[in-house]
Amino acid sequence: MRIILKLYAIMSVFASVAHADASLGRLYCGDRALGVYFYCERPDPSAEEFAAVGESGASTLSATKQAERITAEVKEARALAVLKPTPQNVSAYIRLQREQLDRASLFTEVWQRVIWAEPELDYTLERPVGQLAKRVWLADRNVARRTAVEAAAGRYGLFYFYSSTCSACQAFSPVLRAFADAHGLVVRAVSVDGGPDAYFPDAVIDRGQMAEMGLGAAPTPAVALFDADTRDVLPVAFGVVSAAELADRIYLLTSVEPGDDL
């Protein structure tokens, strides 16, 4: 009789364990609707998972590791759905993908609310993207640029290196001439091949000036600012650029410190 009772007790323990394991399996599958390779079976925890769970049962994996695990899970689900496109596998992949989309949407919404609440984090206040705000910003920028270029005329001059056989120079010379006249800038034109330029009749022949300024191998046309106070040479442009681009570059080189116009 005692032996029978012991056997009954052992069987009861096994039944309890089986019931507990089945309950965990239902929780696992109900929560994830996946299982091992998306069949409803609870996988045996790996050694990594044992190490990642503390005494409280909470995961101790870093956020990076958790994100990597989710990414790997989605990747595996996609591969399985492609290789074995059963309704269960495809459904499992779609569910995982939807979870990722939900996470991304939530992150985007919270990001936007944080930007609204903390204006120092809002880059669009410095460089607007909205049509009205951008129009205002551009108008202010044009005023600052025009003021800077006109102010530069009292301290800076322009060196213009060209070649009479350069088609790009022929297109750029009238642009530079009009730009300099509009802003009161003095231009010293230098011919690298000794040929003339109709827009700069007082051009001189290059006798080493280009190399002395550190522009020896530069292509033409080439424009450089010369600082009369410091005797520094600031390259502005190589090749054909617009008048607006010239103004913007001179503004940045003479009035804005690196990093202030990000």
Short mmCIF file of C-alpha atoms in Angstrom, two decimals:
data_model
loop_
_atom_site.label_atom_id
_atom_site.label_comp_id
_atom_site.label_asym_id
_atom_site.label_seq_id
_atom_site.Cartn_x
_atom_site.Cartn_y
_atom_site.Cartn_z
CA MET A 1 0.00 0.00 0.00
CA ARG A 2 2.83 2.36 0.89
CA ILE A 3 4.53 1.65 -2.46
CA ILE A 4 1.29 2.40 -4.31
CA LEU A 5 1.00 5.74 -2.48
CA LYS A 6 4.55 6.65 -3.40
CA LEU A 7 3.92 5.81 -7.05
CA TYR A 8 0.76 7.91 -6.93
CA ALA A 9 2.69 10.84 -5.46
CA ILE A 10 5.39 10.59 -8.13
CA MET A 11 2.75 10.47 -10.87
CA SER A 12 1.08 13.55 -9.37
CA VAL A 13 4.36 15.46 -9.47
CA PHE A 14 4.93 14.53 -13.11
CA ALA A 15 1.38 15.55 -13.94
CA SER A 16 1.89 18.91 -12.24
CA VAL A 17 5.13 19.52 -14.14
CA ALA A 18 3.52 18.55 -17.43
CA HIS A 19 0.58 20.82 -16.68
CA ALA A 20 2.93 23.69 -15.82
CA ASP A 21 4.98 23.13 -18.95
CA ALA A 22 1.83 23.01 -21.07
CA SER A 23 0.64 26.24 -19.45
CA LEU A 24 3.95 27.90 -20.24
CA GLY A 25 3.68 26.64 -23.79
CA ARG A 26 0.20 28.15 -24.11
CA LEU A 27 1.45 31.43 -22.69
CA TYR A 28 4.41 31.42 -25.05
CA CYS A 29 2.35 30.62 -28.11
CA GLY A 30 -0.52 32.85 -27.12
CA ASP A 31 1.80 35.76 -26.58
CA ARG A 32 3.86 35.29 -29.69
CA ALA A 33 1.76 33.05 -31.93
CA LEU A 34 5.05 31.58 -33.08
CA GLY A 35 6.99 28.85 -31.27
CA VAL A 36 10.02 27.05 -32.65
CA TYR A 37 10.17 27.92 -36.33
CA PHE A 38 6.60 29.13 -35.88
CA TYR A 39 5.04 25.90 -34.72
CA CYS A 40 3.32 26.19 -31.41
CA GLU A 41 5.99 24.62 -29.25
CA ARG A 42 7.81 26.34 -26.46
CA PRO A 43 11.57 26.22 -27.11
CA ASP A 44 14.07 25.18 -24.48
CA PRO A 45 15.78 28.28 -23.12
CA SER A 46 19.33 28.65 -24.34
CA ALA A 47 22.31 29.23 -22.10
CA GLU A 48 22.33 32.87 -23.23
CA GLU A 49 18.72 33.30 -22.17
CA PHE A 50 19.45 31.76 -18.76
CA ALA A 51 22.35 34.18 -18.30
CA ALA A 52 20.25 37.13 -19.42
CA VAL A 53 17.53 36.61 -16.80
CA GLY A 54 18.19 37.69 -13.25
CA GLU A 55 16.66 36.43 -10.01
CA SER A 56 13.63 38.68 -10.52
CA GLY A 57 12.94 37.07 -13.89
CA ALA A 58 13.50 40.36 -15.77
CA SER A 59 15.80 40.43 -18.78
CA THR A 60 19.25 41.88 -18.12
CA LEU A 61 20.14 42.15 -21.80
CA SER A 62 21.18 45.62 -22.91
CA ALA A 63 18.86 47.56 -25.19
CA THR A 64 21.29 46.97 -28.06
CA LYS A 65 21.22 43.22 -27.53
CA GLN A 66 17.44 43.20 -27.29
CA ALA A 67 17.17 45.18 -30.54
CA GLU A 68 19.63 42.82 -32.23
CA ARG A 69 17.61 39.83 -31.06
CA ILE A 70 14.39 41.30 -32.47
CA THR A 71 16.08 42.12 -35.77
CA ALA A 72 17.47 38.58 -36.02
CA GLU A 73 14.03 37.15 -35.24
CA VAL A 74 12.42 39.19 -38.02
CA LYS A 75 15.17 38.22 -40.44
CA GLU A 76 14.75 34.53 -39.61
CA ALA A 77 10.98 34.79 -39.97
CA ARG A 78 11.33 36.39 -43.38
CA ALA A 79 13.79 33.76 -44.57
CA LEU A 80 11.53 30.96 -43.39
CA ALA A 81 8.46 32.55 -45.01
CA VAL A 82 10.34 32.81 -48.31
CA LEU A 83 11.72 29.28 -48.19
CA LYS A 84 8.57 27.68 -46.79
CA PRO A 85 5.67 30.02 -47.61
CA THR A 86 3.02 28.25 -45.60
CA PRO A 87 0.14 30.37 -44.29
CA GLN A 88 1.52 29.97 -40.75
CA ASN A 89 5.04 31.11 -41.69
CA VAL A 90 3.87 34.06 -43.76
CA SER A 91 1.42 35.10 -41.07
CA ALA A 92 4.14 34.90 -38.42
CA TYR A 93 6.46 37.09 -40.49
CA ILE A 94 3.73 39.66 -41.15
CA ARG A 95 2.96 39.83 -37.43
CA LEU A 96 6.60 40.40 -36.55
CA GLN A 97 6.96 43.01 -39.26
CA ARG A 98 3.86 44.80 -38.00
CA GLU A 99 5.35 44.85 -34.50
CA GLN A 100 8.45 46.53 -35.92
CA LEU A 101 6.33 49.09 -37.75
CA ASP A 102 4.42 49.84 -34.57
CA ARG A 103 7.67 50.37 -32.69
CA ALA A 104 8.94 52.71 -35.41
CA SER A 105 5.67 54.66 -35.46
CA LEU A 106 5.70 55.05 -31.69
CA PHE A 107 9.32 56.22 -31.76
CA THR A 108 8.50 58.78 -34.47
CA GLU A 109 5.52 60.14 -32.54
CA VAL A 110 7.49 60.49 -29.30
CA TRP A 111 10.40 62.08 -31.21
CA GLN A 112 8.03 64.70 -32.64
CA ARG A 113 6.53 65.52 -29.24
CA VAL A 114 10.00 65.91 -27.71
CA ILE A 115 10.98 68.30 -30.51
CA TRP A 116 7.85 70.35 -29.89
CA ALA A 117 8.56 70.55 -26.17
CA GLU A 118 12.31 71.24 -26.40
CA PRO A 119 12.98 73.87 -29.09
CA GLU A 120 16.76 73.67 -28.62
CA LEU A 121 16.55 70.23 -30.25
CA ASP A 122 14.53 71.43 -33.25
CA TYR A 123 16.94 71.86 -36.18
CA THR A 124 14.19 73.27 -38.39
CA LEU A 125 14.24 76.44 -36.29
CA GLU A 126 17.73 77.03 -37.70
CA ARG A 127 17.08 75.65 -41.19
CA PRO A 128 13.31 75.73 -41.84
CA VAL A 129 11.73 73.21 -44.18
CA GLY A 130 8.19 74.59 -44.25
CA GLN A 131 7.41 76.77 -47.26
CA LEU A 132 6.54 79.98 -45.37
CA ALA A 133 9.31 79.65 -42.77
CA LYS A 134 11.86 78.81 -45.46
CA ARG A 135 10.87 81.86 -47.49
CA VAL A 136 11.45 84.09 -44.45
CA TRP A 137 14.77 82.39 -43.70
CA LEU A 138 15.96 82.83 -47.29
CA ALA A 139 15.02 86.51 -47.28
CA ASP A 140 17.03 87.08 -44.09
CA ARG A 141 19.91 85.07 -45.52
CA ASN A 142 19.96 87.15 -48.70
CA VAL A 143 20.12 90.37 -46.67
CA ALA A 144 22.99 89.01 -44.53
CA ARG A 145 24.82 87.79 -47.61
CA ARG A 146 24.46 91.05 -49.51
CA THR A 147 25.61 93.06 -46.48
CA ALA A 148 28.64 90.80 -45.98
CA VAL A 149 29.72 91.00 -49.63
CA GLU A 150 29.40 94.78 -49.70
CA ALA A 151 31.37 95.03 -46.45
CA ALA A 152 34.07 92.77 -47.91
CA ALA A 153 34.75 95.31 -50.65
CA GLY A 154 36.59 97.52 -48.18
CA ARG A 155 38.99 94.78 -47.08
CA TYR A 156 39.10 92.11 -49.76
CA GLY A 157 39.88 92.02 -53.44
CA LEU A 158 39.39 89.23 -55.97
CA PHE A 159 42.07 87.53 -58.02
CA TYR A 160 40.72 85.99 -61.20
CA PHE A 161 42.87 83.49 -63.07
CA TYR A 162 41.72 82.62 -66.57
CA SER A 163 42.90 81.27 -69.90
CA SER A 164 41.93 82.87 -73.19
CA THR A 165 41.35 79.45 -74.72
CA CYS A 166 39.22 78.17 -71.84
CA SER A 167 35.53 77.89 -72.82
CA ALA A 168 34.48 77.82 -69.16
CA CYS A 169 36.38 81.08 -68.63
CA GLN A 170 34.57 82.66 -71.55
CA ALA A 171 31.25 81.75 -69.93
CA PHE A 172 32.30 82.83 -66.45
CA SER A 173 34.04 86.15 -67.18
CA PRO A 174 30.81 88.14 -67.80
CA VAL A 175 29.27 86.64 -64.63
CA LEU A 176 32.24 87.72 -62.52
CA ARG A 177 32.39 91.16 -64.14
CA ALA A 178 28.72 91.86 -63.40
CA PHE A 179 29.03 90.48 -59.85
CA ALA A 180 32.08 92.62 -59.04
CA ASP A 181 30.48 95.78 -60.46
CA ALA A 182 27.26 95.17 -58.51
CA HIS A 183 29.08 94.84 -55.18
CA GLY A 184 31.95 97.26 -55.66
CA LEU A 185 34.63 94.57 -55.58
CA VAL A 186 38.02 95.12 -57.19
CA VAL A 187 39.08 92.26 -59.49
CA ARG A 188 42.69 91.65 -60.52
CA ALA A 189 42.53 89.43 -63.60
CA VAL A 190 45.53 87.26 -64.43
CA SER A 191 45.92 85.46 -67.76
CA VAL A 192 47.71 82.14 -67.39
CA ASP A 193 48.36 81.86 -71.14
CA GLY A 194 48.97 85.54 -71.87
CA GLY A 195 45.76 85.92 -73.89
CA PRO A 196 43.24 88.77 -73.47
CA ASP A 197 39.77 88.83 -71.96
CA ALA A 198 37.23 91.37 -73.23
CA TYR A 199 35.65 91.74 -69.79
CA PHE A 200 38.97 92.38 -68.09
CA PRO A 201 41.03 94.47 -70.50
CA ASP A 202 43.56 95.39 -67.79
CA ALA A 203 44.49 91.74 -67.12
CA VAL A 204 48.14 90.95 -66.44
CA ILE A 205 50.14 87.89 -67.47
CA ASP A 206 50.78 85.22 -64.87
CA ARG A 207 54.41 85.45 -63.88
CA GLY A 208 54.23 83.16 -60.90
CA GLN A 209 51.39 84.86 -59.04
CA MET A 210 49.16 81.80 -59.23
CA ALA A 211 51.83 79.49 -57.82
CA GLU A 212 52.77 82.04 -55.14
CA MET A 213 49.18 82.02 -53.93
CA GLY A 214 49.17 78.23 -53.67
CA LEU A 215 46.99 77.78 -56.76
CA GLY A 216 49.68 76.57 -59.13
CA ALA A 217 47.91 73.43 -60.40
CA ALA A 218 44.38 74.76 -60.05
CA PRO A 219 42.02 74.60 -63.05
CA THR A 220 40.70 77.75 -64.66
CA PRO A 221 38.65 79.75 -64.16
CA ALA A 222 39.77 80.27 -60.57
CA VAL A 223 38.71 82.98 -58.12
CA ALA A 224 40.42 83.79 -54.83
CA LEU A 225 39.86 86.40 -52.15
CA PHE A 226 42.86 88.43 -51.08
CA ASP A 227 42.70 89.81 -47.52
CA ALA A 228 44.48 93.19 -47.53
CA ASP A 229 44.77 93.18 -43.73
CA THR A 230 46.26 89.71 -43.20
CA ARG A 231 47.65 89.11 -46.72
CA ASP A 232 45.85 85.74 -46.72
CA VAL A 233 44.52 84.12 -49.86
CA LEU A 234 41.14 82.37 -49.65
CA PRO A 235 40.17 80.22 -52.65
CA VAL A 236 36.54 80.91 -53.55
CA ALA A 237 35.70 78.97 -56.68
CA PHE A 238 37.13 76.80 -59.43
CA GLY A 239 35.13 76.40 -62.60
CA VAL A 240 31.88 78.11 -63.52
CA VAL A 241 29.61 79.14 -60.61
CA SER A 242 26.64 81.49 -60.43
CA ALA A 243 26.66 84.98 -58.97
CA ALA A 244 24.47 83.77 -56.11
CA GLU A 245 26.96 80.99 -55.34
CA LEU A 246 29.83 83.46 -55.40
CA ALA A 247 28.00 85.72 -52.96
CA ASP A 248 27.21 82.82 -50.65
CA ARG A 249 30.81 81.61 -50.59
CA ILE A 250 32.22 85.07 -49.93
CA TYR A 251 29.67 85.54 -47.15
CA LEU A 252 30.69 82.26 -45.51
CA LEU A 253 34.42 82.84 -45.91
CA THR A 254 34.40 86.40 -44.56
CA SER A 255 31.58 86.48 -42.03
CA VAL A 256 30.86 83.00 -40.66
CA GLU A 257 33.06 80.79 -38.52
CA PRO A 258 33.18 77.07 -39.37
CA GLY A 259 30.39 75.29 -37.52
CA ASP A 260 28.20 78.37 -37.10
CA ASP A 261 26.21 77.76 -40.28
CA LEU A 262 25.30 74.10 -39.86
#
